[in-house]
Coordinates of C-alpha atoms in Angstrom, one line a residue:
Chain K
E177 CA -7.4 -13.9 -12.8
A178 CA -4.4 -12.2 -11.4
Q179 CA -4.7 -12.0 -7.6
V180 CA -3.1 -12.0 -4.2
T181 CA -4.9 -14.2 -1.8
Q182 CA -4.7 -13.8 2.0
N183 CA -6.1 -16.1 4.7
P184 CA -7.8 -15.8 7.1
R185 CA -9.6 -12.5 6.3
Y186 CA -10.7 -12.2 9.9
L187 CA -9.2 -13.7 13.0
I188 CA -9.7 -13.1 16.8
T189 CA -7.0 -14.7 19.0
V190 CA -5.5 -14.5 22.4
T191 CA -2.2 -13.3 23.6
G192 CA 0.6 -15.8 23.0
K193 CA -1.3 -18.2 20.7
K194 CA 0.9 -18.6 17.6
L195 CA -0.8 -17.8 14.3
T196 CA 0.2 -17.7 10.6
V197 CA -1.5 -15.5 8.0
T198 CA -1.0 -17.0 4.5
C199 CA -0.3 -15.0 1.3
S200 CA -0.2 -16.4 -2.3
Q201 CA 0.1 -14.8 -5.6
N202 CA -0.5 -16.2 -9.0
M203 CA 1.5 -13.7 -11.1
N204 CA 4.9 -15.2 -10.8
H205 CA 6.1 -12.0 -9.0
E206 CA 9.5 -11.8 -7.6
Y207 CA 8.8 -9.2 -4.9
M208 CA 6.4 -9.7 -2.0
S209 CA 5.8 -7.6 1.1
W210 CA 3.7 -7.5 4.3
Y211 CA 2.2 -4.2 5.5
R212 CA 0.1 -3.3 8.6
Q213 CA -2.4 -0.5 8.4
D214 CA -3.3 1.5 11.5
P215 CA -5.5 4.5 11.8
G216 CA -3.4 7.7 11.4
L217 CA -0.3 5.8 10.5
G218 CA -1.0 4.6 6.9
L219 CA 0.7 1.5 5.7
R220 CA 4.0 0.4 7.4
Q221 CA 6.1 -2.3 6.0
I222 CA 6.8 -5.3 8.2
Y223 CA 8.9 -7.6 6.0
Y224 CA 9.6 -7.9 2.3
S225 CA 11.1 -10.6 0.0
M226 CA 13.0 -9.9 -3.2
N227 CA 12.9 -13.6 -4.3
V228 CA 12.8 -17.1 -3.0
E229 CA 14.9 -17.5 0.3
V230 CA 15.6 -13.8 0.3
T231 CA 13.8 -11.7 3.0
D232 CA 14.5 -8.6 5.0
K233 CA 13.1 -6.5 7.6
G234 CA 10.8 -3.5 6.9
D235 CA 10.1 -0.7 9.3
V236 CA 8.2 -2.6 11.9
P237 CA 9.4 -6.2 12.0
E238 CA 9.4 -6.8 15.7
G239 CA 7.2 -9.7 16.8
Y240 CA 6.8 -11.1 13.2
K241 CA 8.5 -13.7 11.1
V242 CA 8.3 -14.6 7.5
S243 CA 9.5 -17.2 5.1
R244 CA 9.8 -17.5 1.3
K245 CA 10.4 -21.1 0.4
E246 CA 8.3 -20.9 -2.8
K247 CA 7.9 -18.0 -5.2
R248 CA 4.1 -17.8 -4.9
N249 CA 3.8 -17.9 -1.1
F250 CA 4.9 -15.5 1.6
P251 CA 3.4 -16.4 5.0
L252 CA 3.5 -14.1 8.0
I253 CA 4.0 -15.7 11.3
L254 CA 3.2 -14.3 14.7
E255 CA 5.0 -16.5 17.2
S256 CA 3.5 -14.9 20.3
P257 CA 0.9 -12.4 19.4
S258 CA 0.3 -9.4 21.6
P259 CA -2.5 -6.8 21.7
N260 CA -0.4 -4.2 20.0
Q261 CA -0.4 -6.5 16.9
T262 CA -4.1 -6.0 16.5
S263 CA -4.3 -4.4 13.0
L264 CA -5.3 -4.8 9.4
Y265 CA -2.6 -6.7 7.5
F266 CA -2.0 -6.6 3.8
C267 CA 0.2 -8.7 1.5
A268 CA 1.4 -7.2 -1.7
S269 CA 3.4 -8.3 -4.7
R270 CA 5.0 -6.7 -7.8
Q271 CA 7.2 -7.8 -10.6
G272 CA 10.8 -6.7 -10.2
R273 CA 11.7 -3.0 -10.2
G274 CA 10.0 -0.2 -8.2
T275 CA 8.2 1.3 -11.2
G276 CA 5.9 -1.6 -11.1
E277 CA 2.4 -1.6 -9.6
L278 CA 1.9 -3.3 -6.3
F279 CA -0.9 -5.7 -6.2
F280 CA -2.6 -6.1 -2.8
G281 CA -4.6 -8.8 -1.2
E282 CA -7.9 -7.9 0.4
G283 CA -6.5 -7.7 3.9
S284 CA -6.5 -9.8 7.1
R285 CA -8.0 -8.2 10.2
L286 CA -6.4 -9.6 13.2
T287 CA -7.6 -8.9 16.9
V288 CA -5.4 -10.1 19.7
L289 CA -7.1 -10.2 23.1
Chain L
A101 CA 15.5 9.0 3.2
Q102 CA 12.3 9.5 1.3
S103 CA 9.1 10.6 2.9
V104 CA 5.5 11.4 1.9
T105 CA 3.1 14.0 3.3
Q106 CA -0.5 13.9 2.7
L107 CA -2.2 17.1 3.7
G108 CA -5.6 16.4 5.3
S109 CA -6.5 12.9 6.6
H110 CA -10.2 13.7 5.8
V111 CA -11.5 15.6 2.9
S112 CA -15.3 16.3 2.2
V113 CA -16.6 17.4 -1.1
S114 CA -20.1 17.8 -2.7
E115 CA -21.1 15.5 -5.4
G116 CA -20.1 17.1 -8.7
A117 CA -17.5 19.4 -7.1
L118 CA -13.7 19.3 -7.7
V119 CA -11.6 16.8 -5.9
L120 CA -8.1 17.8 -4.8
L121 CA -6.0 15.5 -2.6
R122 CA -2.5 16.8 -1.7
C123 CA 0.7 14.9 -1.7
N124 CA 4.2 16.3 -1.2
Y125 CA 7.4 14.2 -1.1
S126 CA 10.8 14.5 0.2
S127 CA 13.6 12.9 -1.7
S128 CA 17.1 13.9 -2.8
V129 CA 16.3 12.6 -6.3
P130 CA 12.7 12.9 -7.8
P131 CA 11.2 9.4 -7.0
Y132 CA 8.6 7.3 -8.8
L133 CA 5.2 8.5 -7.6
F134 CA 1.9 6.5 -7.1
W135 CA -1.6 7.0 -6.0
Y136 CA -3.6 4.0 -4.7
V137 CA -7.2 3.8 -3.7
Q138 CA -8.7 1.7 -1.0
Y139 CA -12.5 1.1 -1.1
P140 CA -14.2 -0.2 2.1
N141 CA -13.2 -3.7 3.2
Q142 CA -10.8 -4.1 0.1
G143 CA -7.1 -4.0 -0.5
L144 CA -5.4 -1.1 -2.3
Q145 CA -5.4 -0.7 -6.1
L146 CA -3.5 1.5 -8.4
L147 CA -5.0 4.7 -9.5
L148 CA -2.1 6.0 -11.5
K149 CA 1.7 6.4 -11.4
Y150 CA 4.5 8.7 -12.7
T151 CA 7.8 7.2 -13.6
T152 CA 9.2 9.3 -16.5
G153 CA 7.9 11.4 -19.4
A154 CA 4.8 13.6 -19.3
T155 CA 4.2 15.1 -15.9
L156 CA 0.4 15.0 -16.1
V157 CA -0.7 11.5 -15.6
K158 CA -4.2 10.2 -16.1
G159 CA -5.5 7.3 -14.2
I160 CA -8.6 5.3 -13.8
N161 CA -12.1 6.6 -12.9
G162 CA -11.3 10.1 -14.2
F163 CA -8.5 10.9 -11.9
E164 CA -5.2 12.6 -12.8
A165 CA -2.3 14.0 -11.1
E166 CA 0.5 16.3 -12.0
F167 CA 4.2 15.9 -11.0
K168 CA 5.7 19.3 -10.1
K169 CA 9.4 18.9 -9.3
S170 CA 9.7 22.6 -8.2
E171 CA 7.1 22.1 -5.6
T172 CA 7.9 18.4 -4.8
S173 CA 4.2 17.7 -5.2
F174 CA 2.0 15.1 -6.9
H175 CA -1.6 16.2 -6.1
L176 CA -4.5 14.1 -7.2
T177 CA -7.5 15.8 -8.8
K178 CA -10.8 14.9 -10.4
P179 CA -13.1 17.6 -11.9
S180 CA -16.4 16.3 -10.6
A181 CA -16.8 14.0 -7.6
H182 CA -19.1 11.0 -7.8
M183 CA -20.5 9.2 -4.8
S184 CA -18.5 6.1 -5.9
D185 CA -15.3 8.1 -5.3
A186 CA -15.8 7.8 -1.5
A187 CA -12.7 5.8 -0.3
E188 CA -9.3 6.3 1.2
Y189 CA -6.4 7.5 -1.2
F190 CA -2.7 6.8 -0.5
C191 CA 0.1 8.6 -2.1
A192 CA 3.3 6.5 -2.3
V193 CA 6.8 6.9 -3.5
T194 CA 9.7 4.7 -4.4
P195 CA 13.3 5.8 -5.2
N196 CA 14.4 6.4 -8.8
S197 CA 17.5 4.5 -8.3
G198 CA 19.1 1.0 -8.6
G199 CA 18.8 -1.8 -5.9
Y200 CA 15.9 -2.4 -3.7
Q201 CA 13.2 0.2 -4.2
K202 CA 11.1 0.5 -1.0
V203 CA 7.7 1.9 -1.3
T204 CA 6.9 4.6 1.3
F205 CA 3.2 5.3 1.8
G206 CA 1.6 8.5 3.1
I207 CA -0.9 8.3 6.0
G208 CA -3.9 8.4 3.6
T209 CA -6.7 10.7 3.0
K210 CA -10.3 9.6 3.4
L211 CA -12.6 11.2 0.8
Q212 CA -16.2 11.8 1.8
V213 CA -18.6 12.7 -1.0
I214 CA -21.8 14.5 0.1
P215 CA -24.9 14.1 -1.9

């Protein structure tokens, strides 16, 4: 089954404690992206990757890091989480050009105390 | 730069009534247009998309949308609402051009269906 898998689905952590949210897709997609969803703001892009070892900032990259060492994986790293990073995070992937459908993971709800 | 405006962050309809969710875009060149749906505690999934060709696009679950270039709109409709349609709906655009094609999402419209 074609899918994007995120882990963990739910996490409560404290300020400053490094964490990683993993994302893996099994569709051999070139493009992967991270979004955060906040009430009244819709989805905002954090980082994206056009292919292995190719990443770039989205609209709200501050406080986040990513890496793309393998085509299927695109982890999101919060080196020193802060309360304003409390949000619902989505990983998505698509094959190539912008006409393609984005496939989303089920989301990771992060709370930073 | 492209942008998307969804009018009405919350819409309520009665079961069996027409569903109309509005989306307007701003772009120098008509973009590719999408509607995604998010059911509670789930990720987004594609309802329908317009890239080229026929301007009336049919999607899953009885939804359709019409691309109107003169109005820069891509409104989503369904003739008769069902309880299972209660969800959040996002309009999205991506440039119709070469290079990296960023997807820009609207803020979303939560649809409530009243029995």
